[in-house]
XYZ file of C-alpha atoms in Angstrom:
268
model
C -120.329 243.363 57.484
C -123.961 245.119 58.252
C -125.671 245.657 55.387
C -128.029 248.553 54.368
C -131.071 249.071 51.998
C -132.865 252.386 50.627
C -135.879 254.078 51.170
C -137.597 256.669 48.727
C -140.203 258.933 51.113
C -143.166 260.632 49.855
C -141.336 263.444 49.219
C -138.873 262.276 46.818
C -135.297 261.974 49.921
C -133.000 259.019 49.655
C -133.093 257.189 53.318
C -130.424 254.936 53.897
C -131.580 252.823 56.461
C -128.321 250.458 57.956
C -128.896 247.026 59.400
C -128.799 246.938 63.112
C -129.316 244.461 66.001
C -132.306 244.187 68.132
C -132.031 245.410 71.836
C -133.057 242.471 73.332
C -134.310 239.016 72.293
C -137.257 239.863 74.266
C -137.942 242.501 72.304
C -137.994 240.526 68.825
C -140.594 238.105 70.444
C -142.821 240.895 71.175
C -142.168 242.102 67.481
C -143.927 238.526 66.510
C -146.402 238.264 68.948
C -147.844 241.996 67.468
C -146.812 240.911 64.032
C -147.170 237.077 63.158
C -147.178 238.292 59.650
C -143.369 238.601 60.040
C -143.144 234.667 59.797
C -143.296 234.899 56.197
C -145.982 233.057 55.341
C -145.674 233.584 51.466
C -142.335 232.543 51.489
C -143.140 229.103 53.466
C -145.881 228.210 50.803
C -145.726 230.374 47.776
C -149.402 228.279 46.804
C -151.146 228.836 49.835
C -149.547 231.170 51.872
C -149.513 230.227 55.726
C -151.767 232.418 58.096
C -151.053 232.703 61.823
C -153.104 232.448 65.131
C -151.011 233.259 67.990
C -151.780 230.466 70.845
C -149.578 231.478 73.539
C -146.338 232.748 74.359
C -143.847 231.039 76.711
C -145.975 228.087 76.780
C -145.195 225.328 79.094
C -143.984 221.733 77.511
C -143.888 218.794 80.508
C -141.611 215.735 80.341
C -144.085 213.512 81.694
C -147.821 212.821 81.770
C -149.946 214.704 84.404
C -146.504 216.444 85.417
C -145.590 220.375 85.593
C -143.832 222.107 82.707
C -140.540 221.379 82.041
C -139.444 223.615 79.548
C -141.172 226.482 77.726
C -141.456 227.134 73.687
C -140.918 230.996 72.712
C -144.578 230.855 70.872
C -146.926 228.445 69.890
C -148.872 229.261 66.368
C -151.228 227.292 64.098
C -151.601 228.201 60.974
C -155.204 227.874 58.623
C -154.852 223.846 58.361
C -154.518 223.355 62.490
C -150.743 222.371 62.430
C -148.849 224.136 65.090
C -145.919 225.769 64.561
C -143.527 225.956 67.515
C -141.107 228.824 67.425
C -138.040 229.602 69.354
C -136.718 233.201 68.972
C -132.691 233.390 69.472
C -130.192 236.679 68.550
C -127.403 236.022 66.830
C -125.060 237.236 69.962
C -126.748 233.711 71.652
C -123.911 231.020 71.139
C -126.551 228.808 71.419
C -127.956 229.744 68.177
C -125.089 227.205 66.188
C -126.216 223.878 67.189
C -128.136 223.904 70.726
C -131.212 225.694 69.560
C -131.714 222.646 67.666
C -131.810 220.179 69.687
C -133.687 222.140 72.572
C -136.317 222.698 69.907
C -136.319 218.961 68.667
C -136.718 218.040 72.568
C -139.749 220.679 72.827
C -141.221 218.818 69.462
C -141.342 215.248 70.709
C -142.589 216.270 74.452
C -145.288 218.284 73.049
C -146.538 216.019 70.455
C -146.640 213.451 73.556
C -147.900 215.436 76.686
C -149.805 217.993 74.911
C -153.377 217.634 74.588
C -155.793 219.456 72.629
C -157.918 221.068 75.494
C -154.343 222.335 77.063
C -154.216 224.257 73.858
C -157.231 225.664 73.636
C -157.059 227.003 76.931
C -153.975 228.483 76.534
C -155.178 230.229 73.439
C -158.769 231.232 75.336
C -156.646 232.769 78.217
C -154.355 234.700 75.788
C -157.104 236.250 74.517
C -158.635 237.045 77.833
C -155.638 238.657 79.012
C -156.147 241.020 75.780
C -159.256 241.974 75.762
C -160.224 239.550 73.458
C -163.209 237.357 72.600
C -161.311 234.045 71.632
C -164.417 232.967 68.902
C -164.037 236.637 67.653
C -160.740 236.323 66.839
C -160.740 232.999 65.311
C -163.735 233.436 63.620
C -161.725 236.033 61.658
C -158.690 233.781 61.334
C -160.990 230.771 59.528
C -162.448 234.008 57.342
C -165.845 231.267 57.520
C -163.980 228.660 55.833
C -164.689 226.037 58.527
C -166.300 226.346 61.777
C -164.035 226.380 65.319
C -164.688 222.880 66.007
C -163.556 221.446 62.676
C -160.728 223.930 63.053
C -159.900 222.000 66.292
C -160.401 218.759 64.984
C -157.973 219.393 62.807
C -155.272 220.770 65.143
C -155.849 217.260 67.418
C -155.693 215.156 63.908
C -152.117 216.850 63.509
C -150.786 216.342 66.794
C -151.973 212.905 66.539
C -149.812 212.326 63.569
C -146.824 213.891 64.160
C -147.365 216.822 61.473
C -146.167 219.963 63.257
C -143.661 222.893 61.555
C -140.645 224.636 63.756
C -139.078 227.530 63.355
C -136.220 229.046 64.604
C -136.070 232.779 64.102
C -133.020 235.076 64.138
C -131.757 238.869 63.086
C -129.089 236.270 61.566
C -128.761 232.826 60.905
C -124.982 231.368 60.630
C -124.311 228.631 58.050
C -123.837 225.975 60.522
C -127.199 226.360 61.415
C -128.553 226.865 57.871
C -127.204 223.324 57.065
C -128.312 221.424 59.866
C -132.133 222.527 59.210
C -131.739 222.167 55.083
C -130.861 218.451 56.378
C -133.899 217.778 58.839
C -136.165 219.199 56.784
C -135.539 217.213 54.080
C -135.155 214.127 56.245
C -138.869 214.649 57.811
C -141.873 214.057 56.190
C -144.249 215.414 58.567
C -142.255 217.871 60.123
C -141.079 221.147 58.778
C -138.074 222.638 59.704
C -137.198 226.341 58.823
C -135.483 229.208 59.973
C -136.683 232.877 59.592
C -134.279 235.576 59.163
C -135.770 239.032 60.151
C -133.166 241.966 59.817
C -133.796 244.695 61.055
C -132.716 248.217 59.281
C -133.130 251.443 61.318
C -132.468 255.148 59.922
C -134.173 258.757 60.128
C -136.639 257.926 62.633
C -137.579 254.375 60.656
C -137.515 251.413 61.366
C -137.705 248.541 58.358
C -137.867 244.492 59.175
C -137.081 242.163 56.141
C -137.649 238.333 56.942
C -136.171 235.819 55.080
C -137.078 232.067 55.352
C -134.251 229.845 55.405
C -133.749 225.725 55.107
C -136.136 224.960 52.228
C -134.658 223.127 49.493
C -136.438 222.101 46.231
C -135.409 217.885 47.574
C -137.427 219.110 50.733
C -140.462 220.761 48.953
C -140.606 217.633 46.578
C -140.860 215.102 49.570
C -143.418 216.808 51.392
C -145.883 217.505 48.279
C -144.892 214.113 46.441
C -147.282 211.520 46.765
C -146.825 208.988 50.059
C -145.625 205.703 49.183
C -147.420 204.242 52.340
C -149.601 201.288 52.376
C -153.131 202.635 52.542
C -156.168 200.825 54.280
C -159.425 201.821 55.196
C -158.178 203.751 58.501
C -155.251 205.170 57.049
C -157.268 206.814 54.206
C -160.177 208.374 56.444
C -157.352 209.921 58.756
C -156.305 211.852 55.710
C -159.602 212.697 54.979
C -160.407 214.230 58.374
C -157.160 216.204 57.904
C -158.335 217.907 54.886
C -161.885 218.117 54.624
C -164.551 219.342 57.213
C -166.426 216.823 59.562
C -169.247 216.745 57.262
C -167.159 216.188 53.745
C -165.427 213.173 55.831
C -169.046 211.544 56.683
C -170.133 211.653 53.195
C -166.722 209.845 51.946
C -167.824 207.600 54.519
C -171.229 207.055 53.895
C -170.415 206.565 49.750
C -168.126 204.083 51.091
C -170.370 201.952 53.268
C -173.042 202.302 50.309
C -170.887 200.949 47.925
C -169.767 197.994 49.852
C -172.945 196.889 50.634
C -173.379 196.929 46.831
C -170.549 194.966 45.766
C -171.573 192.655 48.811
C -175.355 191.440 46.919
């Protein structure tokens, strides 16, 4: 059953605005390519809500090193810390949507974190941009808001990749329970990986046009895992590659550099 929801106008009229399906599932990745905003951020991390710098769409995903593209991911994003968030757009018409999406999207994961390399994405992003009318530095100089500086910012994007941390999102005008489940369990399996879906309705009346996203697959066993202290063994490399991931280049070589002094104390 569609739903519907209400709108009060300026001048005091009810609007009843009824849910209704998007034309094309072309036309809801344009929707997030305009409007990253639409990924909820807020909802994802209620603390620290997630920002979003569009990369690319339709960017290509090879099977082997130095090979062509194999497949292609709807968008590629990276939020404020670097980690990029790989997004696959289906409607809820697409049979595919149950369990195939999935799997194509797990496949797109473990190629990427392989066979991409940092400079490919940078590039991509430089020549989105371009084909805007944009200054790439411009533009992510307002993403970082002068929190860090675009080569820390990159750093950190290569440090993630590295380690496997990386978010995916499947977004839909609807998301069946079959598929609800099946993300609820891999996110909460994965440690370094988040898995989510994003429900954006869409609610047309009068002329209007209203889009209400919903993120779906985050449980409170997930949240707990992922912000819970790791029970890993540390050493010396282990800890600096944690560092790098959440301080700037300069923070990290002092840590460093208090480290070194203090051995050499401990060593007279």
């Amino acid at each position: 059953m569609k739903g519907e929801i209400f709108l009060i106008k300026d001048d005091g009229k009810l609007v009843m605005m009824k849910e209704s399906s998007y034309e094309s599932e072309n036309l809801l990745q344009d929707l997030l390519a305009e409007y990253p905003n639409l990924l909820a951020g807020a909802q994802i991390d209620q603390n620290n809500p997630r920002k979003w710098l569009l990369v690319s769409r339709e960017i290509g995903i090879p099977s082997e090193e130095n090979s062509y593209d194999r497949w292609a991911v709807d968008h590629l994003f990276l939020d404020q810390e670097g980690i990029p968030t790989l997004v696959e757009v289906k409607r809820s018409s697409d049979t595919r949507i149950r369990r195939e999406v999935v799997g194509q999207l797990l496949e797109y994961a473990a190629n990427a974190l392989a066979y991409w390399p940092i400079e490919q994405i940078k590039l991509k992003y430089e020549s989105r941009c371009e084909s805007a009318g944009l200054d790439a530095n411009d533009e992510l100089a307002k993403f970082l808001s002068n929190e860090i500086n675009s080569d820390e910012f990159w750093e950190k994007v290569d440090t993630n990749l590295q380690v496997g941390k990386i978010r995916l999102i499947i977004v839909a005008d609807q998301i069946p329970l079959e598929l609800q489940r099946i993300v609820e369990f891999l996110d909460s399996q994965m440690r370094s990986v988040e898995v989510l879906c994003i429900e954006i309705k869409q609610f047309t009346g009068q002329s209007l046009k209203t889009l209400v996203p919903r993120v779906i697959g985050r449980t409170a066993e997930s949240v707990q895992k992922k912000t819970s202290p790791s029970r890993m063994k540390w050493n010396e490399e282990k800890f600096f590659e944690a560092i790098s991931n959440s301080c700037t280049t300069q923070e990290t070589e002092l840590v460093r550099a208090l480290l070194n002094f203090g051995k050499e104390i401990t060593s007279h």
